[in-house]
Amino acid sequence: MIKKKTVMDEAAIMRGLTRIAHEIVERNKGGENLVLIGIKTRGYPLAKRLQEKINQIENLLVPIGEIDITYYRDDLQEKNNNLHVPEIDIDITNKKVILVDDVLYTGRTVRAAMDAVMDISRPAQVQLAVLIDRGHRELPIRADYVAKNIPTSETEEIIVKLMEYDSKDEVSIFENNK
């Protein structure tokens, strides 16, 4: 893959997350009854950052969890029977759950995350916050909160790097040479 350009640097990512945090608080009339759930892997640190920003705005620490949707993916040839219903250390029953992920593409990851959440409990509502929406949906899923829309071609790939995993914050477009 060849890097075409960087579309978000650390400052742009922080601005986008700040905007999303304000939108979440505004839409939900505060932070009460909210739960943030990051989709493993890069959704969790983004959820953690949103939690911090909502705390700055509302002086309220919104509960946060992480969900692994591996078992729920529709592209697995054979499901591992050792995998169980995902666990979250917080109660999401009748809460407004905000799923957080780095990139929204086909919608299949989000569908899997919603299935996993519903297997855990019955939230009052599920919303979606993403850092990047790149289009190309295969399922009728849209994000409620988006830091940046980046229309891409099928040959391009969005790579999100976060300090927690990659020692830097950056979103870049790469050209896939296949």
PDB file of C-alpha atoms in Angstrom, residues 2 6 15 37 44 65 68 88 94 114 117 131 154 161 166:
ATOM      1  CA  ILE A   2       1.106   3.511  -0.799  1.00  0.00           C
ATOM      2  CA  THR A   6      -2.849  12.364   5.850  1.00  0.00           C
ATOM      3  CA  ARG A  15     -11.378  18.725  17.460  1.00  0.00           C
ATOM      4  CA  ILE A  37     -19.058   1.122  24.298  1.00  0.00           C
ATOM      5  CA  TYR A  44     -12.266   1.736  22.891  1.00  0.00           C
ATOM      6  CA  GLY A  65     -17.012  -0.550  28.150  1.00  0.00           C
ATOM      7  CA  ASP A  68     -15.254  -7.752  21.031  1.00  0.00           C
ATOM      8  CA  ILE A  88     -19.329  -5.741  29.602  1.00  0.00           C
ATOM      9  CA  ASN A  94     -32.545   0.578  29.488  1.00  0.00           C
ATOM     10  CA  MET A 114     -25.411  -4.293  17.696  1.00  0.00           C
ATOM     11  CA  VAL A 117     -25.049  -5.643  22.548  1.00  0.00           C
ATOM     12  CA  LEU A 131     -14.182   9.061  13.755  1.00  0.00           C
ATOM     13  CA  GLU A 154     -12.868   0.899  -3.378  1.00  0.00           C
ATOM     14  CA  LYS A 161      -3.430   5.423  14.104  1.00  0.00           C
ATOM     15  CA  ASP A 166       0.540   3.344  17.373  1.00  0.00           C
TER      16      ASP A 166
END
